[in-house]
Coordinates of C-alpha atoms and ligand atoms in Angstrom, one line a residue:
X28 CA 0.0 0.0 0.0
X29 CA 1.9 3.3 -0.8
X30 CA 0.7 6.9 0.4
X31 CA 0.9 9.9 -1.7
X32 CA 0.4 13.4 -1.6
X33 CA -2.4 15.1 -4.1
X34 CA -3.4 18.9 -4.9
X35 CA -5.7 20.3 -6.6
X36 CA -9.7 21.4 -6.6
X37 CA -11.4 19.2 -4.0
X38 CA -14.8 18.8 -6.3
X39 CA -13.1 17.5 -9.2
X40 CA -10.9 14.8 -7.3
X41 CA -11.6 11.3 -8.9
X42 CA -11.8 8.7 -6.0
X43 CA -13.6 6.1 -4.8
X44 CA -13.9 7.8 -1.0
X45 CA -13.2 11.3 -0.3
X46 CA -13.2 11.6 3.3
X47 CA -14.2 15.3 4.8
X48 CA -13.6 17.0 8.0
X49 CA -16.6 18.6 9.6
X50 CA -15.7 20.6 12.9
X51 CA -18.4 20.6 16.0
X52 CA -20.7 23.8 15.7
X53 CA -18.1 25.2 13.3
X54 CA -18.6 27.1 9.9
X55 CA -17.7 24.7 7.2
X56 CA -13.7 23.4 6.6
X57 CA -12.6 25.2 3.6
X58 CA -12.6 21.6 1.2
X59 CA -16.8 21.2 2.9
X60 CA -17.1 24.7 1.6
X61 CA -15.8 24.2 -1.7
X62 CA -17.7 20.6 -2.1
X63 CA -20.7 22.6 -0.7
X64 CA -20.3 25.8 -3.8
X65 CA -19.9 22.4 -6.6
X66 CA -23.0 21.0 -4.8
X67 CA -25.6 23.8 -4.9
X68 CA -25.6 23.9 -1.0
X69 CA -25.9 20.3 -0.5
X70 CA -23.6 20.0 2.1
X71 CA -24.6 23.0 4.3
X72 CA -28.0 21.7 3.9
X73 CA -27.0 18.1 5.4
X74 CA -25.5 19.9 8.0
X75 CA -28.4 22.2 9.2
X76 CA -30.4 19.2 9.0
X77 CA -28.4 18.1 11.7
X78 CA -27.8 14.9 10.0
X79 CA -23.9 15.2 11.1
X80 CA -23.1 17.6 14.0
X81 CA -19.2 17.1 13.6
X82 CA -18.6 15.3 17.1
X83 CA -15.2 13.4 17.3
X84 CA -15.2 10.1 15.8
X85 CA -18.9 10.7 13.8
X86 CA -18.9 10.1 10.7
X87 CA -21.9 10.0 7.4
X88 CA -21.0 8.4 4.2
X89 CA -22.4 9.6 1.1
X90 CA -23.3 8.5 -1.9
X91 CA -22.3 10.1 -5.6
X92 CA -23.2 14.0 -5.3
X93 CA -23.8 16.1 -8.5
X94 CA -20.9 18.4 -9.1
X95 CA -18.5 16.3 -7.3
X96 CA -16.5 13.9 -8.7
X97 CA -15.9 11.3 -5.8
X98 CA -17.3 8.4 -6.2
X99 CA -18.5 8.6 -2.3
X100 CA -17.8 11.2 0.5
X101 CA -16.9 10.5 3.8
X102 CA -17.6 13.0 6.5
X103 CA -15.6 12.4 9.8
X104 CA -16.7 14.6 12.8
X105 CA -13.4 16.4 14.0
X106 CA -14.9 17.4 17.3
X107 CA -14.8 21.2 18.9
X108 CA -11.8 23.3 17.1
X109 CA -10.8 24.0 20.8
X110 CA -10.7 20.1 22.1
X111 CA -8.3 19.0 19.0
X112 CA -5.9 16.7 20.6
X113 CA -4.0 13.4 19.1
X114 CA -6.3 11.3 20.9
X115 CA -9.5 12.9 19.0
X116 CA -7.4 13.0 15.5
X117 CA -6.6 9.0 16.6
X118 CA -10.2 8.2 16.3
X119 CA -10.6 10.1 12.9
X120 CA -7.8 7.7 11.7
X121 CA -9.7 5.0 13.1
X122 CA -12.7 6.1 11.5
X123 CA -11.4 6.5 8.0
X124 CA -9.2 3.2 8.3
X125 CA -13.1 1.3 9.6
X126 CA -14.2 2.8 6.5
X127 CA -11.3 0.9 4.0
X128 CA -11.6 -2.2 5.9
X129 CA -15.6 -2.3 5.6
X130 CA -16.1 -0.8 2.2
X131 CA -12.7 -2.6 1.0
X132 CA -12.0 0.4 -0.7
X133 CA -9.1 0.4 -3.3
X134 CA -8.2 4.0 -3.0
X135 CA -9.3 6.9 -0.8
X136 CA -8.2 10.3 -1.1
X137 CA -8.3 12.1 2.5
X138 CA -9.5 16.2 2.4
X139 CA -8.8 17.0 6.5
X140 CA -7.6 20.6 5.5
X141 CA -5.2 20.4 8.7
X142 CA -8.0 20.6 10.9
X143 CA -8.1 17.4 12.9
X144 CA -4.8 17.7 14.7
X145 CA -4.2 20.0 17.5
X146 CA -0.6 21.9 15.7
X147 CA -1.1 23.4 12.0
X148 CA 2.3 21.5 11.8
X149 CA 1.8 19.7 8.5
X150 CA 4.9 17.1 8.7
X151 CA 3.3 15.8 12.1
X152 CA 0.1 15.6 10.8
X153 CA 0.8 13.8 7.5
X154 CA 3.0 11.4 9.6
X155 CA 0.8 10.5 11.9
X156 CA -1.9 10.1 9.4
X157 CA 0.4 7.2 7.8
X158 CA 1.5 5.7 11.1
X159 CA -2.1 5.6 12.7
X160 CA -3.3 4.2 9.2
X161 CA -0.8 2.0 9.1
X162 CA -0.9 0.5 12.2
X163 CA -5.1 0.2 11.9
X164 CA -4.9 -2.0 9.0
X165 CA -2.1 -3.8 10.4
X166 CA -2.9 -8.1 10.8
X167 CA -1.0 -10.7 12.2
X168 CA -0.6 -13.8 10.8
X169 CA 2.1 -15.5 11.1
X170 CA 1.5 -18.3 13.0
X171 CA -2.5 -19.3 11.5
X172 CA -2.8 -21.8 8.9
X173 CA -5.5 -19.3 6.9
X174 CA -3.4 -16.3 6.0
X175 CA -5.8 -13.1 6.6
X176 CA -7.2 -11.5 4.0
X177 CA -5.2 -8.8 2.3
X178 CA -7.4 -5.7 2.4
X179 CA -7.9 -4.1 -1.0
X180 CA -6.3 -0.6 -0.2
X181 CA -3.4 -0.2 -2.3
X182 CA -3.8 3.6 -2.7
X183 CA -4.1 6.3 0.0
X184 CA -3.4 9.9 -1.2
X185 CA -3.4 13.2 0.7
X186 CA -4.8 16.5 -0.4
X187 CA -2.0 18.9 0.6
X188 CA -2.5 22.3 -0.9
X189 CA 0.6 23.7 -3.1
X190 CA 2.5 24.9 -0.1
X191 CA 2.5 22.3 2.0
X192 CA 3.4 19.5 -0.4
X193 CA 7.3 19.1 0.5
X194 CA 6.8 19.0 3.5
X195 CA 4.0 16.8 3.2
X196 CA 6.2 14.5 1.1
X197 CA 9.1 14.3 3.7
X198 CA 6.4 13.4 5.7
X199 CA 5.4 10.4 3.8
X200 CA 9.0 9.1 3.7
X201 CA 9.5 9.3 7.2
X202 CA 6.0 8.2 8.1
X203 CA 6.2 4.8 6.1
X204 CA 9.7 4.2 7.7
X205 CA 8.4 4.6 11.1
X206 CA 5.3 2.8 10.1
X207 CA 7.0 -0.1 8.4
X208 CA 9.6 -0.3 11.4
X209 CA 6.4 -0.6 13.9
X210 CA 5.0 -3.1 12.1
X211 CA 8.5 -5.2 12.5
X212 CA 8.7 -4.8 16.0
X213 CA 4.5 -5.6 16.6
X214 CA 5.5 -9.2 14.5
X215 CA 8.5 -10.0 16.5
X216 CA 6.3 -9.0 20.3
X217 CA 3.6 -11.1 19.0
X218 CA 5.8 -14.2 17.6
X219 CA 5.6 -17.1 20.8
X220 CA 8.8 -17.8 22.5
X221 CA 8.9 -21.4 21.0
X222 CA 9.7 -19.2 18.0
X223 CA 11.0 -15.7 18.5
X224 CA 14.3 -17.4 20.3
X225 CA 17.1 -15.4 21.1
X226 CA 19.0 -17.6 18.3
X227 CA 15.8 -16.0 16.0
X228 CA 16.3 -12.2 17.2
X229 CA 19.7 -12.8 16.1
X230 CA 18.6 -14.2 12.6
X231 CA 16.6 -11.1 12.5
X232 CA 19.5 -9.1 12.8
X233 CA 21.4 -10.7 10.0
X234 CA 18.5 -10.3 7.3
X235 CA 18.3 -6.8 8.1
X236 CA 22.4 -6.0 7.8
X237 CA 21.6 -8.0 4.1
X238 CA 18.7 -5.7 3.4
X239 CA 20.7 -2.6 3.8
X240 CA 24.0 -1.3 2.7
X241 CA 24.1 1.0 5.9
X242 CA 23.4 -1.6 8.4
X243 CA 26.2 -4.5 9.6
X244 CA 25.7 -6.7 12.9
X245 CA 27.6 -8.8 14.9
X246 CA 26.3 -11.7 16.4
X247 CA 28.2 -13.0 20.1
X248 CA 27.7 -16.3 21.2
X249 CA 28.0 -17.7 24.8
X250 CA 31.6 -18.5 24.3
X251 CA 32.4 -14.7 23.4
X252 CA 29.8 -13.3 25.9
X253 CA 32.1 -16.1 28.6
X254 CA 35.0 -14.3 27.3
X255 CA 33.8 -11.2 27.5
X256 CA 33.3 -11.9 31.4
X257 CA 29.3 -12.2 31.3
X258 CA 28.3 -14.1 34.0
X259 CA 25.3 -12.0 35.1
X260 CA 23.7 -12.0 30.8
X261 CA 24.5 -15.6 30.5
X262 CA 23.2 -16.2 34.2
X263 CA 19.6 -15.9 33.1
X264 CA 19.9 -18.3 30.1
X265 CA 21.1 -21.3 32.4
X266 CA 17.8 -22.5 32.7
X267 CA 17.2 -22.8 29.1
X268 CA 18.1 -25.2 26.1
X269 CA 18.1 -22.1 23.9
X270 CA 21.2 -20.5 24.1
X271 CA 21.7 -16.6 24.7
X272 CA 22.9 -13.8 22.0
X273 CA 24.1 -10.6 22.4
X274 CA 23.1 -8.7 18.8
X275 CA 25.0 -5.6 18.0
X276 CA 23.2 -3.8 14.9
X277 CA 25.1 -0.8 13.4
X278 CA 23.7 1.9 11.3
X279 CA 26.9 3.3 9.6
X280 CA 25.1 6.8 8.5
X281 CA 27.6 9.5 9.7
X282 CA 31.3 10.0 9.4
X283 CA 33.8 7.2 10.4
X284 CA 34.6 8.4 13.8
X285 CA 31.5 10.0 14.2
X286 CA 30.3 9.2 17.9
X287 CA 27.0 6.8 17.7
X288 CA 23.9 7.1 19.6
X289 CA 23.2 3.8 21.6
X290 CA 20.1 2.2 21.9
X291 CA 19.7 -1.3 24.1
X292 CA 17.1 -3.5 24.0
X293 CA 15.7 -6.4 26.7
X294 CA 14.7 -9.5 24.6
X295 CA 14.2 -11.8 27.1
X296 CA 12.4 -14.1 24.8
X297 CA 10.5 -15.9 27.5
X298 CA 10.1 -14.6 31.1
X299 CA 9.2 -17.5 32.9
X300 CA 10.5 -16.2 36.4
X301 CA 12.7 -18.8 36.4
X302 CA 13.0 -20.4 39.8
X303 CA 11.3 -18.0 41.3
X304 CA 8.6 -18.8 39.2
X305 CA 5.4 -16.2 38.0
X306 CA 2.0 -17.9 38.7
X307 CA 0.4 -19.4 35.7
X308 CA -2.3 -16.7 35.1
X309 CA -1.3 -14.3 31.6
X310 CA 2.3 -16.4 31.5
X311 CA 1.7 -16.4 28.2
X312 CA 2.1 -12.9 27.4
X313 CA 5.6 -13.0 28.8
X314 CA 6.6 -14.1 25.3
X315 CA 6.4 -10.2 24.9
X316 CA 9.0 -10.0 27.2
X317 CA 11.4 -8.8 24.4
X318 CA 9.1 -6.2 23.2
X319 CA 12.5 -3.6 24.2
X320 CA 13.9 -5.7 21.7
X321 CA 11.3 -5.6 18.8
X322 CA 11.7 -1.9 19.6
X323 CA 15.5 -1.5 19.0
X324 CA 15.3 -3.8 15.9
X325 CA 12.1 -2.2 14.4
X326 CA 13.6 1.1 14.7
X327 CA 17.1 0.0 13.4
X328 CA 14.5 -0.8 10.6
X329 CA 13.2 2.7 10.3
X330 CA 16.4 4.6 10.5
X331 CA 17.9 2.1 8.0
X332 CA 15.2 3.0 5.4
X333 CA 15.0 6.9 6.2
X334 CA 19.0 6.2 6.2
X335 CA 19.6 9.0 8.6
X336 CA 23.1 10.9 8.1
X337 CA 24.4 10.0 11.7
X338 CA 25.6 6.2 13.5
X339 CA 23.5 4.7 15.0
X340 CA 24.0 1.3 17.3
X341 CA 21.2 -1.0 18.4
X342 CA 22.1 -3.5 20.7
X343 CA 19.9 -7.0 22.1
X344 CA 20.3 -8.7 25.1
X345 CA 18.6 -12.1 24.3
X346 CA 18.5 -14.8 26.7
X347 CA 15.4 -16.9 27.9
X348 CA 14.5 -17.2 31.2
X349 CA 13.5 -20.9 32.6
X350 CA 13.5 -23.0 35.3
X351 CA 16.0 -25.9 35.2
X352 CA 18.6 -27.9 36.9
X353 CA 21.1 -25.7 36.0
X354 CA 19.2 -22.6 36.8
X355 CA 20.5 -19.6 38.7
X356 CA 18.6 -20.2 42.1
X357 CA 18.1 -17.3 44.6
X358 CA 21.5 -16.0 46.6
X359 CA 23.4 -17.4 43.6
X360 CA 25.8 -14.6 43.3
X361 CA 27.4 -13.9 39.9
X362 CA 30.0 -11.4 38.2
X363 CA 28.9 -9.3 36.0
X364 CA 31.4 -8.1 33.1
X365 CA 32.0 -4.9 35.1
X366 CA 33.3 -6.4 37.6
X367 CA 30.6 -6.0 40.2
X368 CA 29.0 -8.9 41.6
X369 CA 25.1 -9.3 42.0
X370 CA 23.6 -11.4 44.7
X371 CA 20.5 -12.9 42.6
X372 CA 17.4 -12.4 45.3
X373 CA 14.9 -13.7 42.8
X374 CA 15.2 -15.2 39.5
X375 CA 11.9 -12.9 38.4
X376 CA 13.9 -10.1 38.6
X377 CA 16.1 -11.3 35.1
X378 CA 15.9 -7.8 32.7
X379 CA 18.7 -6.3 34.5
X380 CA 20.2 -8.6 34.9
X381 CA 20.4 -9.4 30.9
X382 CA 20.3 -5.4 30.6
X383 CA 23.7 -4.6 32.8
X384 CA 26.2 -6.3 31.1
X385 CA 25.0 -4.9 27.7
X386 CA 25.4 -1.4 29.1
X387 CA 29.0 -2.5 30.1
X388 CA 29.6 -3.9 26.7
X389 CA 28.5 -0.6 24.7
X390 CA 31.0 1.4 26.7
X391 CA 33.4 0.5 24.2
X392 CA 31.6 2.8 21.6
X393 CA 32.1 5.8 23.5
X394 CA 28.2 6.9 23.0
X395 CA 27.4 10.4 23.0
X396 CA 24.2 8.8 24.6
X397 CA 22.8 5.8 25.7
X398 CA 19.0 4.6 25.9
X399 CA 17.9 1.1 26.9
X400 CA 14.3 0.0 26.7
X401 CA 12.7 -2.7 28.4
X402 CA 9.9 -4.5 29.7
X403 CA 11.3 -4.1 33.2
X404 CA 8.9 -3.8 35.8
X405 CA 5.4 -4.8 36.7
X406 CA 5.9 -1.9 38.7
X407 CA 5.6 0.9 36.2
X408 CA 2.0 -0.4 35.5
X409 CA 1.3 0.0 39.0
X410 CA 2.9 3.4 38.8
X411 CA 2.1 5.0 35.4
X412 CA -0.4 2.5 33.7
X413 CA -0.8 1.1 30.2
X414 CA -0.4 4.9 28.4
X415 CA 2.8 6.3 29.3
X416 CA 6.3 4.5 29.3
X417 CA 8.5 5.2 32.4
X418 CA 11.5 7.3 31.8
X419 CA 14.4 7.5 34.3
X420 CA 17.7 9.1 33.8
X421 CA 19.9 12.1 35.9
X422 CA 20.5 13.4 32.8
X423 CA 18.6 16.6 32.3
X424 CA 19.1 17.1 28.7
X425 CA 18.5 13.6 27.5
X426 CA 15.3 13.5 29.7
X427 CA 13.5 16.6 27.9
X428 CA 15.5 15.6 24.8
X429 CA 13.3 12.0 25.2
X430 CA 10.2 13.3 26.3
X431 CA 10.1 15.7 23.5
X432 CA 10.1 13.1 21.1
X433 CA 8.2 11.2 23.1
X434 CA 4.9 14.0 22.9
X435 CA 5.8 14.9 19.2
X436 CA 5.5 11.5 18.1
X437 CA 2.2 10.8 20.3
X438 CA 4.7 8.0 22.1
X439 CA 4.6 9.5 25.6
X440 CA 7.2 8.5 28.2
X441 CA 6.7 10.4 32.0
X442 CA 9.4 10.3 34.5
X443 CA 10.1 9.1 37.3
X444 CA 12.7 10.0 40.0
X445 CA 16.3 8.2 39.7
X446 CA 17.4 9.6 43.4
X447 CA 19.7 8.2 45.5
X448 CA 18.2 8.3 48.4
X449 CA 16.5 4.4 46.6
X450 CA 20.3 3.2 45.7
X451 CA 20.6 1.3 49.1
X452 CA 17.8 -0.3 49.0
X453 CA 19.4 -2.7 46.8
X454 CA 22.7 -3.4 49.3
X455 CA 23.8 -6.7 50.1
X456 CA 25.4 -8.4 52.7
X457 CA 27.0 -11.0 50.5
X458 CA 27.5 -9.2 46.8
X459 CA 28.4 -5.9 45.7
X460 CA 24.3 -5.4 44.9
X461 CA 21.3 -6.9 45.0
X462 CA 18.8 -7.3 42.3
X463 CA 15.5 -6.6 43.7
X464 CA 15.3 -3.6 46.2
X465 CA 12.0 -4.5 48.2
X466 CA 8.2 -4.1 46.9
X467 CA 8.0 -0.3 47.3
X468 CA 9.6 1.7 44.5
X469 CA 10.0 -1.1 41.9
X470 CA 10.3 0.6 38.6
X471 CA 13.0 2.8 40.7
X472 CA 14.7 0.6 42.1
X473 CA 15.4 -1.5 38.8
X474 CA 16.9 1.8 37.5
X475 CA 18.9 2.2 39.8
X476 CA 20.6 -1.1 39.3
X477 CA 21.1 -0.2 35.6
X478 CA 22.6 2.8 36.6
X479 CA 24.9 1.7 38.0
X480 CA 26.3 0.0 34.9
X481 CA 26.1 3.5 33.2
X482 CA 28.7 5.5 34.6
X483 CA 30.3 6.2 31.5
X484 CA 28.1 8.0 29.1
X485 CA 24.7 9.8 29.5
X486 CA 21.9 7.5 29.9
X487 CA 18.4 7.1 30.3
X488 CA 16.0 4.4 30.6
X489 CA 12.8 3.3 29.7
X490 CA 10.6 1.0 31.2
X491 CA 8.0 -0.3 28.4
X492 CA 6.5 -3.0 30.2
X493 CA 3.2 -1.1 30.4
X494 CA 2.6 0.0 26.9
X495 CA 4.5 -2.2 25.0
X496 CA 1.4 -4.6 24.5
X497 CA -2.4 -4.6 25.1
X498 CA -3.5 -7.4 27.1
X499 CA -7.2 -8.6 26.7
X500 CA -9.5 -9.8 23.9
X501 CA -9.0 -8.6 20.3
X502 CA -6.5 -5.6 20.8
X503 CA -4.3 -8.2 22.9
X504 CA -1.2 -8.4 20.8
X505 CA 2.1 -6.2 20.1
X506 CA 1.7 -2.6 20.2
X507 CA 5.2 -1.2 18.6
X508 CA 5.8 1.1 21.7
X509 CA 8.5 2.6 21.0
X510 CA 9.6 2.8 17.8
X511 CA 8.0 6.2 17.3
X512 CA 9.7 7.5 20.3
X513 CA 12.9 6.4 19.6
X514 CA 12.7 7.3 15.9
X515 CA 11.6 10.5 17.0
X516 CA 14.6 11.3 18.9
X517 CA 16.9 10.0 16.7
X518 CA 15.7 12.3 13.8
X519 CA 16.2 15.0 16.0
X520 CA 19.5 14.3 17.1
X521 CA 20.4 14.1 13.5
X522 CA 18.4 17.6 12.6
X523 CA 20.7 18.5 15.5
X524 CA 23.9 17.3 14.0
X525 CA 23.2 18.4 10.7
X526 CA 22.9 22.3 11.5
X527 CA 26.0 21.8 13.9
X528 CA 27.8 21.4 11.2
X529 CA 26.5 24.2 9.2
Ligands
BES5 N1 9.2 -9.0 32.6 C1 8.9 -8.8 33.9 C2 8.2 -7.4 34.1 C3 6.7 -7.4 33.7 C4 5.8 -8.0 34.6 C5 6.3 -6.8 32.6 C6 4.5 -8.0 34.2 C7 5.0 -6.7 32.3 C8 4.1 -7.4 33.1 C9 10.2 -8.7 34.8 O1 11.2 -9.5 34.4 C10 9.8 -9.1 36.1 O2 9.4 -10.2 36.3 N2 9.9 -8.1 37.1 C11 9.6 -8.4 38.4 C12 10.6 -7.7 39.3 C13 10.5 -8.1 40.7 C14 10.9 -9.6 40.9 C15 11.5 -7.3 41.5 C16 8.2 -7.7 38.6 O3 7.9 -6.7 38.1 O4 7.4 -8.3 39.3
MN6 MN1 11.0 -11.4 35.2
ZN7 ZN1 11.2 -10.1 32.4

């Protein structure tokens, strides 16, 4: 399905479906107006029937109309000019995407004159018209026997007026990067462990440094993680026949010795609890317990294909975590490859444990920053819910830098404190640190773990284990949280870069 950018005179726009904006209690959007003048008032006269009153999300579909050429309009309700906010301009998209699906349209041609999003800021809106799209019409199918049924759409084009067109266009390219990169990460979070293996992710890794000229990866093993010095990564996987990866994807976009940005992804494959086992209940969707992974590698996938002009490194800490004879059992204590030994308290408590010596490992890069992402904490649901992801860092600049992104790509992360006055809580009698500080504080406590792995380079975290899928019946699946985010600030940093060096 591509996108594309149209001009020209609303009324004589040949489509199958030309959807229309229609504000709450508001005079007329200036493409209504226009369809109204071709129409002899037919519009206006719908209208002040009260047969659509422009509330969010309503919507009237019309048949032919003389003087228009569309085969069918398509009015959306936009809600009151005053309440335009992503969520209502979500449930346009949602509206308009119902409307392909149902009427298997071939081609649409959307008229929304910048009026459904809260900023006139055309590149947003564009982009999020082809992410939201996107990611309505997305289906999984990987693993049924009946393949679903490919919806017709193969043409969705954007009535931009003159002026707005480039920017429109950039749009588009970066739009269907970001889109395309979710849709990578959403099939990897929804693949079941007994598939998506660390051995897999890694597999993954290797088809995407073959797709693209800009992208290499290196693949450790447990020999060269053993080397390495390891213990507390390869601690987690002793429980399991599959054996544990450490995936290093570069995106080779800048100069040579052009410092990278770092991002590091949990992909604990299956989170069983290990030893300290979870209780049977939603086990299952511990499979998207490498959800911080599908992230890293869809937006390796994203940058790769918008081929941003900086480097860019994505590394995956794969590992599966099970119960077994040679599990890690609680009070094991194990080295990690910075030297500092972790007394294991509970098995359950495995993502940093993966997570640490990763952020050890990516020293060697000498970041200029350093982001991990991760389906850490049940804790961050208690704390922030299914809406926001937790962000944690001490580094002022990265944390606005992140959140940013975060709001301008409708991918919200919220902070949470990193003080501390929360570091003891994780002291040991026996090891250097513990790895669970007590019940109060979780998603705070794990952070603090990290950071103390992080002393090198500026760091932040996120904690995705709340918005990275939806649970219950048929939204439960993948969400590919965040990919936006991340792509997001990565674009900026390289906006950044590029009038640096101006
Ligand atoms: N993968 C889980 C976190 C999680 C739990 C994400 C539920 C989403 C839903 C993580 O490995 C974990 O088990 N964390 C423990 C930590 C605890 C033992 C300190 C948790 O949150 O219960
Ligand atoms: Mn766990
Ligand atoms: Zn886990």
């Amino acid at each position: 399905m591509d996108f594309e950018i149209v001009n020209g005179a609303v009324a004589s726009l040949e489509t199958e479906c030309l959807v229309i904006g229609v504000e709450e209690g508001a005079v007329l959007s200036p493409s209504a107006q226009a369809l109204d003048q071709a129409s002899q008032g037919y519009l206006s006269n719908l209208i002040n029937n009260g047969d659509i009153k422009g509330k969010s999300a309503e919507s009237l579909l019309l048949q032919k109309i003389n003087g228009v050429a569309a085969k069918r309009i398509l009015l959306v309700g936009l809600g009151k000019a005053d309440e335009r906010h992503d969520r209502n301009y979500k449930k346009v998209v949602k509206t308009i995407s119902g409307a392909i699906k149902s009427l298997s349209l071939k081609e649409i041609t959307i008229a929304l004159d910048g009026l459904a999003s809260k900023t006139p800021d055309t590149y947003r809106q564009v982009r999020h018209l082809v992410e939201w799209t996107t990611a309505e019409l997305y289906q999984y199918d990987r693993t049924k026997s009946k393949k679903a049924d490919v919806y017709a759409i193969n043409k969705i084009a954007i009535l931009l007026s003159d002026k707005d067109t480039e920017e429109g266009e950039s749009a588009l390219v970066d739009g269907t990067a970001i889109a395309n990169g979710m849709n990578v990460s959403r099939d990897l979070g929804n693949l079941p462990g007994n598939i998506c293996t660390p051995t897999y992710l890694a597999e993954q890794a290797k088809e995407l440094a073959n797709e693209y000229d800009s992208i290499t990866c290196e693949i450790l093993d447990e020999d060269a993680m053993e080397n390495l010095g390891m213990g507390s990564l390869l601690s987690v996987g002793h429980g399991s026949a599959e054996p544990s990866r450490l995936i290093i994807i570069k995106h080779n976009g800048g100069e040579t010795d052009a410092q990278p940005h770092v991002i590091v992804g949990k992909g604990v494959t299956f989170d069983t609890g290990g030893i300290s086992l979870k209780p049977g209940a939603k086990m299952d969707e511990m499979k998207f317990d490498m959800c911080g992974a599908a992230s890293v590698m869809g937006t390796m996938h994203a940058i790769a294909e918008m081929d941003l002009p900086i480097n860019i490194i994505g590394v995956i800490a794969a590992a599966e975590n099970m119960p077994g004879s040679k599990a890690t059992k609680p009070g094991d204590i194990v080295t990690t490859m910075s030297g500092q030994t972790v007394e294991v308290l509970n098995t359950d408590a495995e993502g940093r444990l993966v997570l640490c010596d990763a952020l050890t490992y990516v020293e060697r890069f000498k970041p200029k920053t350093v982001v991990d992402i991760a389906t850490l904490t049940g804790a961050v649901i208690g704390a922030l819910g299914n809406s926001v992801c937790g962000l944690l860092t001490n580094d002022e600049e990265l944390c606005s830098e992140l959140s940013s992104a975060g709001d301008y790509a409708d991918d919200r992360a919220w902070r949470l404190p990193l003080l501390d006055e929360y570091q003891e809580l994780l002291d040991s009698n026996f090891a250097d640190i513990a790895n669970i500080g007590g019940p109060a504080g979780g998603a705070i406590t794990a952070a603090c773990f990290l950071s103390r792995f992080t002393k090198a380079y500026r760091w932040a975290h996120l904690d995705i284990a709340g918005t990275a899928w939806n649970s219950a019946g048929k939204e439960k699946g993948s969400t590919g949280r965040c990919v936006p985010l991340l792509s997001q600030y990565l674009l900026n940093q390289a906006a950044d870069e590029m009038t640096d060096d101006e």
